[in-house]
Amino acid sequence: MYHHILIATDGSETAGKGLDHGLTLARALGAKVTIITVTEAFPLYAASAGEAWVAPVELDTEYEARQKERAEGILKAAREAADRMGVSAEVLHVPGSLPAEAIVEAARSRECSLICMSSHGRRGLGRLLLGSQTAEVLAHSPVPVLVVR
């Protein structure tokens, strides 16, 4: 049924539920697993006059280093969870990208047959202001998406 499962995580407690569910499913099916985490580019803040504030190189470099360190920690913990469950997993960090776009692209390029991720379940204004990466993945995914809450 599913031969390659892409499991998306941001290291949060909610994402941990999706990771556990995806690993359990992979073990039961004997599926290959890739665990992905995505870190976004340094944010630029646009002014109302249409100009943007550009961060000094030092801030951008420090931001990237911290994001890489955070991603390594998330993926290390995810790999350890996979090892405990007896599931062989490849890990992938995609820096400087929008999470939904990177997840969909990874599913395409790695020929995954399922994306497994969690949803924080935000509604109303919280969803509008914060966006929903899960909704974006659902809208653009070339393969089925299993959403865990």
Coordinates of N, CA and C in Angstrom, one line a residue:
M1 N 0.8 -1.2 0.0 CA 0.0 0.0 0.0 C 0.9 1.3 0.0
Y2 N 1.6 1.5 1.1 CA 2.5 2.7 1.2 C 3.9 2.1 1.3
H3 N 4.7 2.5 0.3 CA 6.1 1.9 0.3 C 7.1 2.9 0.8
H4 N 6.8 4.2 0.8 CA 7.8 5.2 1.3 C 7.0 6.3 2.0
I5 N 7.1 6.5 3.3 CA 6.4 7.5 4.0 C 7.3 8.6 4.4
L6 N 6.8 9.8 4.0 CA 7.5 11.1 4.4 C 6.8 11.6 5.7
I7 N 7.6 11.7 6.8 CA 7.1 12.2 8.0 C 7.6 13.5 8.3
A8 N 6.7 14.5 8.4 CA 7.1 15.9 8.7 C 7.1 16.2 10.2
T9 N 8.1 16.9 10.7 CA 8.1 17.3 12.1 C 8.8 18.6 12.3
D10 N 8.3 19.4 13.2 CA 8.9 20.6 13.6 C 9.5 20.5 15.1
G11 N 9.4 19.3 15.6 CA 10.0 19.0 16.9 C 9.0 19.3 18.1
S12 N 7.8 19.8 17.8 CA 6.9 20.1 18.8 C 6.2 18.9 19.4
E13 N 5.5 19.0 20.5 CA 4.8 17.9 21.1 C 3.8 17.4 20.1
T14 N 3.1 18.3 19.5 CA 2.0 17.9 18.5 C 2.6 17.1 17.4
A15 N 3.8 17.6 16.8 CA 4.4 16.9 15.7 C 4.9 15.5 16.2
G16 N 5.2 15.4 17.4 CA 5.7 14.1 17.9 C 4.6 13.0 17.8
K17 N 3.3 13.4 17.9 CA 2.2 12.5 17.7 C 2.2 12.0 16.2
G18 N 2.5 12.9 15.3 CA 2.5 12.5 13.9 C 3.7 11.6 13.6
L19 N 4.9 11.9 14.2 CA 6.1 11.1 14.1 C 5.8 9.7 14.6
D20 N 5.3 9.6 15.8 CA 5.0 8.3 16.4 C 4.0 7.5 15.5
H21 N 3.0 8.1 15.0 CA 2.0 7.5 14.2 C 2.6 7.0 12.9
G22 N 3.4 7.9 12.2 CA 4.0 7.5 11.0 C 5.0 6.4 11.1
L23 N 5.8 6.4 12.2 CA 6.7 5.3 12.4 C 6.0 4.0 12.7
T24 N 4.9 4.0 13.5 CA 4.2 2.8 13.7 C 3.6 2.3 12.5
L25 N 3.1 3.1 11.6 CA 2.5 2.7 10.3 C 3.6 2.1 9.4
A26 N 4.8 2.7 9.4 CA 5.9 2.3 8.6 C 6.4 0.9 9.0
R27 N 6.4 0.7 10.3 CA 6.9 -0.6 10.9 C 5.9 -1.7 10.5
A28 N 4.6 -1.4 10.6 CA 3.5 -2.4 10.3 C 3.5 -2.7 8.8
L29 N 3.9 -1.7 8.0 CA 3.8 -2.0 6.5 C 5.2 -2.4 5.9
G30 N 6.2 -2.2 6.7 CA 7.6 -2.5 6.2 C 8.0 -1.4 5.2
A31 N 7.5 -0.2 5.4 CA 7.7 0.9 4.5 C 9.0 1.7 4.8
K32 N 9.6 2.2 3.7 CA 10.8 3.1 3.9 C 10.3 4.4 4.5
V33 N 11.2 5.1 5.3 CA 10.8 6.3 5.9 C 11.8 7.4 5.7
T34 N 11.3 8.6 5.4 CA 12.1 9.8 5.4 C 11.5 10.8 6.3
I35 N 12.3 11.3 7.3 CA 11.8 12.3 8.2 C 12.3 13.6 7.8
I36 N 11.4 14.6 7.7 CA 11.8 15.9 7.2 C 11.5 17.0 8.2
T37 N 12.4 18.0 8.3 CA 12.1 19.2 9.1 C 12.6 20.3 8.2
V38 N 11.9 21.4 8.3 CA 12.1 22.6 7.4 C 12.4 23.8 8.3
T39 N 13.4 24.6 7.9 CA 13.6 25.8 8.6 C 13.4 27.0 7.6
E40 N 12.8 28.0 8.0 CA 12.5 29.1 7.1 C 13.6 30.1 7.1
A41 N 13.7 30.9 6.0 CA 14.7 31.9 5.8 C 14.5 33.0 6.9
F42 N 15.5 33.8 7.1 CA 15.5 34.9 8.0 C 14.3 35.8 7.6
P43 N 13.4 36.2 8.5 CA 12.3 37.0 8.1 C 12.7 38.4 7.8
L44 N 12.1 38.9 6.7 CA 12.2 40.4 6.4 C 10.9 41.0 6.8
Y45 N 10.9 42.2 7.3 CA 9.7 42.9 7.7 C 9.5 44.0 6.8
A46 N 8.4 44.0 6.0 CA 8.1 45.0 5.0 C 7.5 46.2 5.7
A47 N 7.9 47.4 5.3 CA 7.4 48.6 5.8 C 6.1 49.0 5.0
S48 N 5.3 49.9 5.5 CA 4.1 50.2 4.8 C 4.3 51.0 3.5
A49 N 5.5 51.6 3.4 CA 5.9 52.4 2.2 C 6.4 51.5 1.1
G50 N 6.4 50.2 1.4 CA 6.9 49.2 0.4 C 8.4 48.9 0.5
E51 N 9.1 49.5 1.4 CA 10.5 49.1 1.6 C 10.6 48.0 2.6
A52 N 11.7 47.3 2.6 CA 11.9 46.2 3.5 C 13.2 46.4 4.3
W53 N 13.2 46.0 5.5 CA 14.3 46.1 6.4 C 15.2 44.9 6.0
V54 N 16.5 45.1 5.8 CA 17.4 44.0 5.5 C 18.3 43.9 6.7
A55 N 18.4 42.7 7.2 CA 19.2 42.4 8.4 C 20.7 42.4 8.0
P56 N 21.5 42.9 9.0 CA 22.9 42.8 8.8 C 23.3 41.3 8.6
V57 N 24.4 41.1 7.8 CA 24.9 39.8 7.5 C 25.1 38.9 8.8
E58 N 25.5 39.6 9.9 CA 25.8 38.9 11.1 C 24.5 38.2 11.7
L59 N 23.4 39.0 11.7 CA 22.2 38.5 12.2 C 21.7 37.3 11.3
D60 N 21.8 37.4 10.0 CA 21.3 36.4 9.1 C 22.2 35.1 9.3
T61 N 23.5 35.3 9.5 CA 24.4 34.1 9.6 C 24.1 33.5 11.0
E62 N 23.9 34.2 12.0 CA 23.6 33.7 13.4 C 22.3 33.0 13.3
Y63 N 21.3 33.5 12.7 CA 20.0 32.9 12.5 C 20.1 31.6 11.9
E64 N 20.8 31.5 10.7 CA 20.9 30.3 10.0 C 21.7 29.2 10.8
A65 N 22.7 29.6 11.6 CA 23.4 28.7 12.4 C 22.5 28.1 13.5
R66 N 21.7 28.9 14.1 CA 20.7 28.5 15.1 C 19.7 27.6 14.6
Q67 N 19.2 27.9 13.4 CA 18.2 27.1 12.7 C 18.7 25.7 12.4
K68 N 20.0 25.7 11.9 CA 20.6 24.4 11.6 C 20.8 23.6 12.8
E69 N 21.3 24.2 13.9 CA 21.5 23.5 15.2 C 20.1 22.9 15.7
R70 N 19.1 23.7 15.6 CA 17.8 23.3 16.0 C 17.3 22.1 15.2
A71 N 17.5 22.2 13.9 CA 17.0 21.1 13.0 C 17.8 19.8 13.2
E72 N 19.1 19.9 13.5 CA 19.9 18.8 13.8 C 19.4 18.1 15.1
G73 N 19.0 18.9 16.1 CA 18.4 18.3 17.3 C 17.1 17.6 17.1
I74 N 16.2 18.2 16.3 CA 14.9 17.6 16.0 C 15.1 16.3 15.2
L75 N 16.0 16.3 14.2 CA 16.2 15.1 13.5 C 16.9 14.0 14.2
K76 N 17.8 14.4 15.2 CA 18.5 13.4 16.0 C 17.4 12.7 16.9
A77 N 16.6 13.5 17.5 CA 15.5 12.9 18.3 C 14.6 12.0 17.5
A78 N 14.3 12.4 16.3 CA 13.4 11.6 15.4 C 14.0 10.3 15.0
R79 N 15.3 10.4 14.7 CA 16.0 9.2 14.3 C 16.1 8.2 15.5
E80 N 16.3 8.7 16.7 CA 16.3 7.9 17.9 C 15.0 7.2 18.1
A81 N 13.9 8.0 17.9 CA 12.5 7.4 18.0 C 12.4 6.3 17.0
A82 N 12.8 6.5 15.8 CA 12.8 5.4 14.8 C 13.6 4.2 15.2
D83 N 14.8 4.4 15.7 CA 15.6 3.3 16.1 C 14.9 2.5 17.2
R84 N 14.3 3.2 18.2 CA 13.6 2.5 19.3 C 12.5 1.6 18.7
M85 N 11.9 2.1 17.6 CA 10.8 1.3 17.1 C 11.3 0.3 16.0
G86 N 12.6 0.2 15.8 CA 13.1 -0.7 14.8 C 12.8 -0.3 13.4
V87 N 12.7 1.0 13.1 CA 12.4 1.5 11.8 C 13.6 2.2 11.3
S88 N 14.1 1.8 10.1 CA 15.2 2.5 9.5 C 14.7 3.8 8.8
A89 N 15.3 4.9 9.2 CA 14.8 6.2 8.6 C 15.9 7.1 8.2
E90 N 15.7 7.7 7.0 CA 16.6 8.7 6.5 C 16.0 10.1 7.1
V91 N 16.9 11.0 7.4 CA 16.5 12.3 7.8 C 16.9 13.4 6.8
L92 N 16.1 14.4 6.8 CA 16.3 15.5 5.8 C 16.0 16.8 6.4
H93 N 16.9 17.8 6.3 CA 16.7 19.1 6.7 C 16.7 20.0 5.5
V94 N 15.6 20.8 5.3 CA 15.5 21.7 4.2 C 15.6 23.1 4.8
P95 N 16.7 23.8 4.6 CA 16.8 25.2 5.1 C 16.3 26.2 4.2
G96 N 15.9 27.3 4.7 CA 15.5 28.5 3.9 C 14.3 28.3 3.0
S97 N 13.3 27.5 3.5 CA 12.1 27.2 2.7 C 10.9 27.4 3.5
L98 N 9.8 27.5 2.7 CA 8.5 27.5 3.4 C 8.2 26.0 3.6
P99 N 7.7 25.6 4.8 CA 7.5 24.2 5.2 C 6.7 23.4 4.2
A100 N 5.5 24.0 3.9 CA 4.6 23.2 3.0 C 5.2 23.0 1.7
E101 N 5.8 24.0 1.1 CA 6.5 23.8 -0.2 C 7.6 22.8 -0.2
A102 N 8.4 22.8 0.8 CA 9.5 21.8 1.0 C 9.0 20.4 1.2
I103 N 7.9 20.3 1.9 CA 7.4 18.9 2.2 C 6.8 18.3 0.9
V104 N 6.0 19.1 0.2 CA 5.4 18.6 -1.1 C 6.5 18.3 -2.1
E105 N 7.6 19.2 -2.2 CA 8.7 18.9 -3.1 C 9.4 17.6 -2.7
A106 N 9.7 17.4 -1.4 CA 10.4 16.2 -1.0 C 9.6 15.0 -1.3
A107 N 8.2 15.1 -1.1 CA 7.4 13.9 -1.5 C 7.5 13.6 -2.9
R108 N 7.5 14.6 -3.8 CA 7.6 14.4 -5.2 C 9.0 13.8 -5.6
S109 N 10.0 14.5 -5.2 CA 11.4 14.1 -5.6 C 11.8 12.8 -5.1
R110 N 11.3 12.4 -3.9 CA 11.7 11.1 -3.3 C 10.7 10.0 -3.6
E111 N 9.7 10.3 -4.4 CA 8.7 9.3 -4.8 C 8.0 8.7 -3.6
C112 N 7.6 9.5 -2.6 CA 6.9 9.0 -1.5 C 5.5 8.7 -1.8
S113 N 4.9 7.7 -1.1 CA 3.6 7.3 -1.4 C 2.6 7.8 -0.3
L114 N 3.1 8.4 0.7 CA 2.3 9.0 1.8 C 3.0 10.1 2.5
I115 N 2.4 11.1 2.9 CA 2.9 12.1 3.8 C 2.2 12.0 5.1
C116 N 2.9 11.9 6.2 CA 2.3 11.8 7.5 C 2.8 13.1 8.3
M117 N 1.8 13.8 8.8 CA 2.2 15.0 9.6 C 1.0 15.3 10.6
S118 N 1.3 16.1 11.5 CA 0.3 16.5 12.5 C -0.2 17.9 12.2
S119 N -1.3 18.2 12.9 CA -1.9 19.5 12.8 C -2.1 20.0 14.2
H120 N -1.9 21.3 14.4 CA -2.1 21.9 15.7 C -3.6 22.2 15.9
G121 N -4.4 22.1 14.8 CA -5.8 22.2 15.0 C -6.3 23.6 15.3
R122 N -5.5 24.6 14.9 CA -5.9 26.0 15.1 C -7.1 26.3 14.2
R123 N -8.0 27.2 14.7 CA -9.1 27.6 13.9 C -9.3 29.1 14.0
G124 N -10.1 29.6 13.2 CA -10.5 31.0 13.3 C -9.3 32.0 13.0
L125 N -9.2 33.0 13.9 CA -8.2 34.0 13.7 C -6.8 33.4 13.9
G126 N -6.6 32.5 14.8 CA -5.3 31.9 14.9 C -4.8 31.2 13.7
R127 N -5.7 30.5 13.0 CA -5.3 29.9 11.7 C -5.0 30.9 10.7
L128 N -5.8 32.0 10.6 CA -5.6 33.0 9.6 C -4.3 33.7 9.8
L129 N -4.0 34.1 11.0 CA -2.7 34.8 11.3 C -1.5 34.0 11.2
L130 N -1.6 32.7 11.7 CA -0.4 31.9 11.7 C -0.3 31.0 10.5
G131 N -1.3 30.9 9.7 CA -1.3 30.1 8.5 C -1.4 28.6 8.9
S132 N -1.6 27.8 7.9 CA -1.7 26.4 8.2 C -0.8 25.6 7.2
Q133 N 0.3 25.2 7.6 CA 1.2 24.4 6.7 C 0.5 23.1 6.3
T134 N -0.2 22.5 7.2 CA -0.9 21.3 7.0 C -1.9 21.5 5.8
A135 N -2.7 22.5 5.9 CA -3.7 22.8 4.9 C -3.0 23.0 3.5
E136 N -1.9 23.7 3.5 CA -1.1 23.9 2.3 C -0.7 22.6 1.7
V137 N -0.1 21.7 2.5 CA 0.3 20.4 2.1 C -0.9 19.6 1.5
L138 N -2.0 19.6 2.2 CA -3.2 18.9 1.7 C -3.6 19.5 0.4
A139 N -3.5 20.8 0.2 CA -4.0 21.4 -1.1 C -3.1 21.0 -2.3
H140 N -1.8 20.8 -2.0 CA -0.9 20.7 -3.1 C -0.1 19.3 -3.2
S141 N -0.4 18.4 -2.3 CA 0.3 17.2 -2.3 C -0.1 16.3 -3.5
P142 N 0.9 15.6 -4.1 CA 0.6 14.7 -5.1 C 0.3 13.3 -4.6
V143 N 0.4 13.1 -3.3 CA 0.1 11.8 -2.7 C -0.8 12.0 -1.5
P144 N -1.4 10.9 -1.0 CA -2.3 11.0 0.2 C -1.5 11.6 1.4
V145 N -2.3 12.3 2.2 CA -1.7 13.0 3.4 C -2.5 12.4 4.6
L146 N -1.8 11.9 5.6 CA -2.3 11.4 6.8 C -2.1 12.5 7.9
V147 N -3.2 13.1 8.4 CA -3.1 14.2 9.3 C -3.4 13.6 10.7
V148 N -2.5 13.8 11.7 CA -2.6 13.2 13.0 C -2.9 14.4 13.9
R149 N -3.9 14.3 14.8 CA -4.1 15.3 15.8 C -4.1 14.7 17.2

